[in-house]
Amino acid sequence: MSELVRPLSIYVHVPFCASRCGYCDFNTYTATELGDSVSRATFHKVLASEVTIATRVLGPREVSTVFFGGGTPTLIGANALGEILASIREGFTLAPDAEITTEANPDSVDESALETLRASGFTRISFGMQSSASHVLQVLDRTHTAGRSLAMARAARAAGFDHVNLDLIYATPGESDDDLRRTLDDVIEADVDHVSAYSLIVEEGTPLARRIGRGELPMPDDDIAASRYEIIDDALAAAGLNWYEVSNWSRPSGECRHNIAYWRSDDWWGIGPGAHSHVAGVRWWNTKHPRTYADALASGATPEAGREVLTDDDKRVERVMLALRMREGLASSEVLDEGWCRRTVDAGLIDAAALADGYVVLTRDGRLLADRLVRELIE
Amino acid sequence: MRIHVPVEQPGATDPSVIRNFSIIAHIDHGKSTLADRMLQQTGIVDPRQMRAQYLDRMDIERERGITIKSQAVRLPYVGLDGVDYVLNMIDTPGHVDFTYEVSRSLAACEGAVLVVDAAQGIEAQTLANLYLALENDLAVIPVLNKIDLPAAQPDKYAAEISRIIGCDPDEVLRISAKTGLGVPDLLERIVRDIPPPIGDPNAPARALIFDSVYDTYRGVVTYVRVVDGRIATRDKVRMMATGEVHELLEVGVISPDPVPSKGIGVGEVGYLITGVKDVRQSRVGDTITLSQHGATEALGGYRDPMPMVFSGLYPIDGSDYPELRDSLDKLKLNDAALVYEPETSLALGFGFRCGFLGLLHMEIVRERLEREANLDLISTAPNVIYRVLGDDGVEIVVTNPSEFPTQKISKIFEPIVRATVILPSEFVGTVMELCQQRRGTMQGMDYLSEERVELRYQLPLAEIVFDFFDHLKSRTRGYASLDYELQGEQEADLVKVDILLHGEPVDAFSAIVHRDKAMAYGVLMTAKLKELIPRQQFEVPIQAAIGARVITRETIRAIRKDVLAKCYGGDISRKRKLLEKQKEGKKRMKMVGRVEVPQEAFIAALSTGDPAKK
């Protein structure tokens, strides 16, 4: 019985992109990289076949959120996404108020695609806008213009999406404070209800890391990133978009419920190559390459590549690490060291009022040092 | 082929057929190859068993091409005059820092073979050892080796040698130890030019210890040259400097493997085993006599080994400390000059303060510890021994910056050396400049030939133990050679510079430097640490100070951002594992006051200041 009431989320990974951005180390592949080994046109059927496995394993559970990410989900077309969603609807029960999101590249959708998505049940869309400054988009290898992102965000509102997110990347080499302020003005102007903003991470092995290694670009500076974070937080808060996780801001009720499910360690199943899952204290992950993934499913095997059963210690570490990133915070009963709380309040890193109410909630300075505080708490 | 000739029995050899000699040569100039060739040509080593560089037993010696410990080989040789001779070849350590050992080996000889690479000419250390041989009135046979090399310039270097030792260029033998060319001539010259030993067979026994080596199976093997009388197996002997009495369990000669004999007499060279386990009980330079009716006067020239350079040695992994201790204890059995005592460092944990004869000795010890015990070590910057006089007249000997007195100082004395540099004349200007920077005083300059110069400087030992040799090499494109010998002490204006992290001194970085160089040291270290120490939640000043006076300062700004932007589904496990790893790393963090410093940062700060490998 409890299985039925525990919320379940489903993530669907579409591992394709039109081109690879220099900073990206996600599990995604361009047509050239894939060659003949995988057909994009029929890949949604492969994904749907994993949905069938999930149905068999989990039974008839109610699904409260679905999130299509990638890669670029919209690259396989709105209809294909609709078909996968239909298979989820078929195998599980979609909650009446289910949140159904897809990520989209501003270049890979148009008004009619947006309408198709709405019609197949999508309630939320997230565009990778990154910046309004064309020179920043160029450093990031983004092919779209800033105007296109904003236009598509407006079009999504018009098509009936109540929830629209714009993803931003800040502290990119070459970005100025003013570039960022202009970007924020545009985002606020577009009247979205959600913004995710990430400082640029230089991942090992990416073309960006190599360019920095060769000295062609400077390494993003952490102090600059910290100041930019404050600019973002100020501007969005003034516009009525409040932080609810370190890198996420929303209007009231505009929070992404799917992501909150991750941060609360709810149950979620990841469909697709390289996708991770977490159900009842077990984490597992699928084989990464679309070809081996498809082959496994075709032979009737699970595409799982590895798994771990979380110990109580692991669970606590995850709880601390995830809850501290969120506005709702960590129950102060989880923190046994009262001295730590006092010192950290004094250092201006946790909110004194929230602590009095029994929760450790980070201040803005604290959010910028969240990893350090987590390390202190798990020692 | 004859592989063994009749040997005059040890203990019954007429001194008139004995020739005792050393080979003086620079690293790589072919001493070991020549020794091998002599073993082969006199027939005591089967050519099939010939192993390259037969006499250098230790791997480390073979690899570095240098001989740390000497040995003595007895070679039977039938001269062209038909006489059966006994040649005792006494191998000498080929490097600065072991000058005393060299002097003892030379004191056991009547002659020396000076070997110089015909493509390179004489080097500073060879020159120093040559002077030592000349001072000891040894007969010197000059030899140019490697004349088969295309780059050989035998005429040029024969002229150079003849100028130095005052002989005719034609007297300089030209050989190739590699091919054996000229080696028979050399053997004849040894017999002809080197005088036989002279001693009184009826006087109380006196034998000079010129080497002492620890052997795992036999205990200490002591190499001696009998001057007067005779020593035999079962004799009870007394070491005249230490007063220790031992029974001789075995006496013999090396030919080229140990051959026990009943005894050895006047002029002979051999080994003896007493069962002692520590070379300190059988010291180089000491005189052995019989415990009953022994000699009353020692042979002279004995000196206790005196460590002059000190450095902290620490295991990079703290759990290796017991192994480091055991390895030092073991090494000490074979190294009378090595001293050490436990030391604790805030930055580096538990380790040992070690004293060495000099820079090379330090490197050899460290390398042997790392190699033989498989230890990863970090050493603090080396310092020399100082004598500090307080205002109150109290004298303190400082071997560690931490012992530097805080009260008023009236005088400080530092050791000085007489350094000899041999270099191509085109580099004289730049080397003089280097010596000047190192507080050197020029004492002389001689042209060995048109292109080669011998420069003599008096320098503070402290100025050459750090990175002098590396600078010398890089300024002369590797062509300079250096030798130094201690020459007393001088008064100097020295101060202790402390490095403070958030107000706390970090012991491993304190240094005693000349007042004029304190600022440069402070700037260097504070800048280095600023680069290496991660930012903290608060601002951290790094200061260099002399006493309470801060001379320079850097600041590590407080960290503002330490958070990963993204943490979604697949990131969670990865991030948790990263945290676990960081938690492990944190265990290796050292706390300096409130400042967390990864040990690697300290190690990196010390390593970059380490004298680079030669």
PDB file of C-alpha atoms in Angstrom, chain A residues 26 198-199 223 227 230 247-248 259 262-263 268 276 283 308 310 317-318 321 325 349 367-372 375-376 378-379, chain B residues 534-537 557-577 579-580 582-583 586 596:
ATOM      1  CA  PHE A  26      27.086  15.268 -20.404  1.00  0.00           C
ATOM      2  CA  TYR A 198      24.975  27.908 -12.906  1.00  0.00           C
ATOM      3  CA  SER A 199      28.475  29.232 -12.636  1.00  0.00           C
ATOM      4  CA  ASP A 223      35.553  35.534  -6.598  1.00  0.00           C
ATOM      5  CA  SER A 227      29.887  38.490  -6.990  1.00  0.00           C
ATOM      6  CA  GLU A 230      24.935  38.058  -5.662  1.00  0.00           C
ATOM      7  CA  SER A 247      21.135  27.457  -8.212  1.00  0.00           C
ATOM      8  CA  ASN A 248      17.341  27.768  -8.607  1.00  0.00           C
ATOM      9  CA  ASN A 259      14.176  18.428  -8.982  1.00  0.00           C
ATOM     10  CA  TYR A 262      15.890  14.457  -6.197  1.00  0.00           C
ATOM     11  CA  TRP A 263      16.811  16.684  -3.301  1.00  0.00           C
ATOM     12  CA  TRP A 268      12.847   8.168  -9.171  1.00  0.00           C
ATOM     13  CA  HIS A 276      20.699   7.184 -12.804  1.00  0.00           C
ATOM     14  CA  ARG A 283      21.020   3.796  -6.618  1.00  0.00           C
ATOM     15  CA  GLU A 308      25.006   0.696  -4.897  1.00  0.00           C
ATOM     16  CA  LEU A 310      23.035   3.107   0.383  1.00  0.00           C
ATOM     17  CA  VAL A 317      25.556  12.329   4.006  1.00  0.00           C
ATOM     18  CA  GLU A 318      23.178  12.700   1.065  1.00  0.00           C
ATOM     19  CA  MET A 321      24.384  17.560   1.330  1.00  0.00           C
ATOM     20  CA  ARG A 325      21.295  23.401  -0.634  1.00  0.00           C
ATOM     21  CA  LEU A 349      26.443  31.627   7.096  1.00  0.00           C
ATOM     22  CA  ARG A 367      25.017  29.141   0.058  1.00  0.00           C
ATOM     23  CA  LEU A 368      28.229  30.223  -1.644  1.00  0.00           C
ATOM     24  CA  LEU A 369      30.131  28.051   0.838  1.00  0.00           C
ATOM     25  CA  ALA A 370      27.616  25.198   0.977  1.00  0.00           C
ATOM     26  CA  ASP A 371      30.090  22.425   0.091  1.00  0.00           C
ATOM     27  CA  ARG A 372      32.448  23.540   2.832  1.00  0.00           C
ATOM     28  CA  ARG A 375      32.036  18.824   4.768  1.00  0.00           C
ATOM     29  CA  GLU A 376      32.101  20.281   8.257  1.00  0.00           C
ATOM     30  CA  ILE A 378      29.696  15.112   7.830  1.00  0.00           C
ATOM     31  CA  GLU A 379      33.045  14.887   9.588  1.00  0.00           C
TER      32      GLU A 379
ATOM     33  CA  PRO B 534      44.088  26.892  -0.069  1.00  0.00           C
ATOM     34  CA  ARG B 535      41.877  29.801   0.836  1.00  0.00           C
ATOM     35  CA  GLN B 536      40.150  29.630   4.202  1.00  0.00           C
ATOM     36  CA  GLN B 537      36.869  31.042   5.417  1.00  0.00           C
ATOM     37  CA  ARG B 557      42.027  36.270   0.840  1.00  0.00           C
ATOM     38  CA  ALA B 558      39.043  34.600   2.444  1.00  0.00           C
ATOM     39  CA  ILE B 559      37.306  32.105   0.224  1.00  0.00           C
ATOM     40  CA  ARG B 560      33.977  33.359  -1.069  1.00  0.00           C
ATOM     41  CA  LYS B 561      32.725  30.442  -3.105  1.00  0.00           C
ATOM     42  CA  ASP B 562      32.910  26.746  -2.401  1.00  0.00           C
ATOM     43  CA  VAL B 563      29.841  25.164  -3.878  1.00  0.00           C
ATOM     44  CA  LEU B 564      29.136  23.118  -6.939  1.00  0.00           C
ATOM     45  CA  ALA B 565      26.527  24.736  -9.139  1.00  0.00           C
ATOM     46  CA  LYS B 566      24.699  21.550 -10.065  1.00  0.00           C
ATOM     47  CA  CYS B 567      23.416  18.664  -8.047  1.00  0.00           C
ATOM     48  CA  TYR B 568      20.779  16.626  -9.855  1.00  0.00           C
ATOM     49  CA  GLY B 569      19.994  12.918 -10.195  1.00  0.00           C
ATOM     50  CA  GLY B 570      23.248  11.487 -11.506  1.00  0.00           C
ATOM     51  CA  ASP B 571      25.375  14.040  -9.677  1.00  0.00           C
ATOM     52  CA  ILE B 572      24.309  12.821  -6.259  1.00  0.00           C
ATOM     53  CA  SER B 573      26.396   9.626  -5.928  1.00  0.00           C
ATOM     54  CA  ARG B 574      29.349  11.307  -7.543  1.00  0.00           C
ATOM     55  CA  LYS B 575      29.154  14.226  -5.187  1.00  0.00           C
ATOM     56  CA  ARG B 576      28.721  12.027  -2.125  1.00  0.00           C
ATOM     57  CA  LYS B 577      31.812  10.049  -3.096  1.00  0.00           C
ATOM     58  CA  LEU B 579      32.770  14.401  -0.171  1.00  0.00           C
ATOM     59  CA  GLU B 580      33.932  11.111   1.311  1.00  0.00           C
ATOM     60  CA  GLN B 582      37.615  15.074   0.730  1.00  0.00           C
ATOM     61  CA  LYS B 583      36.864  13.844   4.231  1.00  0.00           C
ATOM     62  CA  LYS B 586      40.996  16.323   5.570  1.00  0.00           C
ATOM     63  CA  GLU B 596      43.931  24.166   7.596  1.00  0.00           C
TER      64      GLU B 596
END
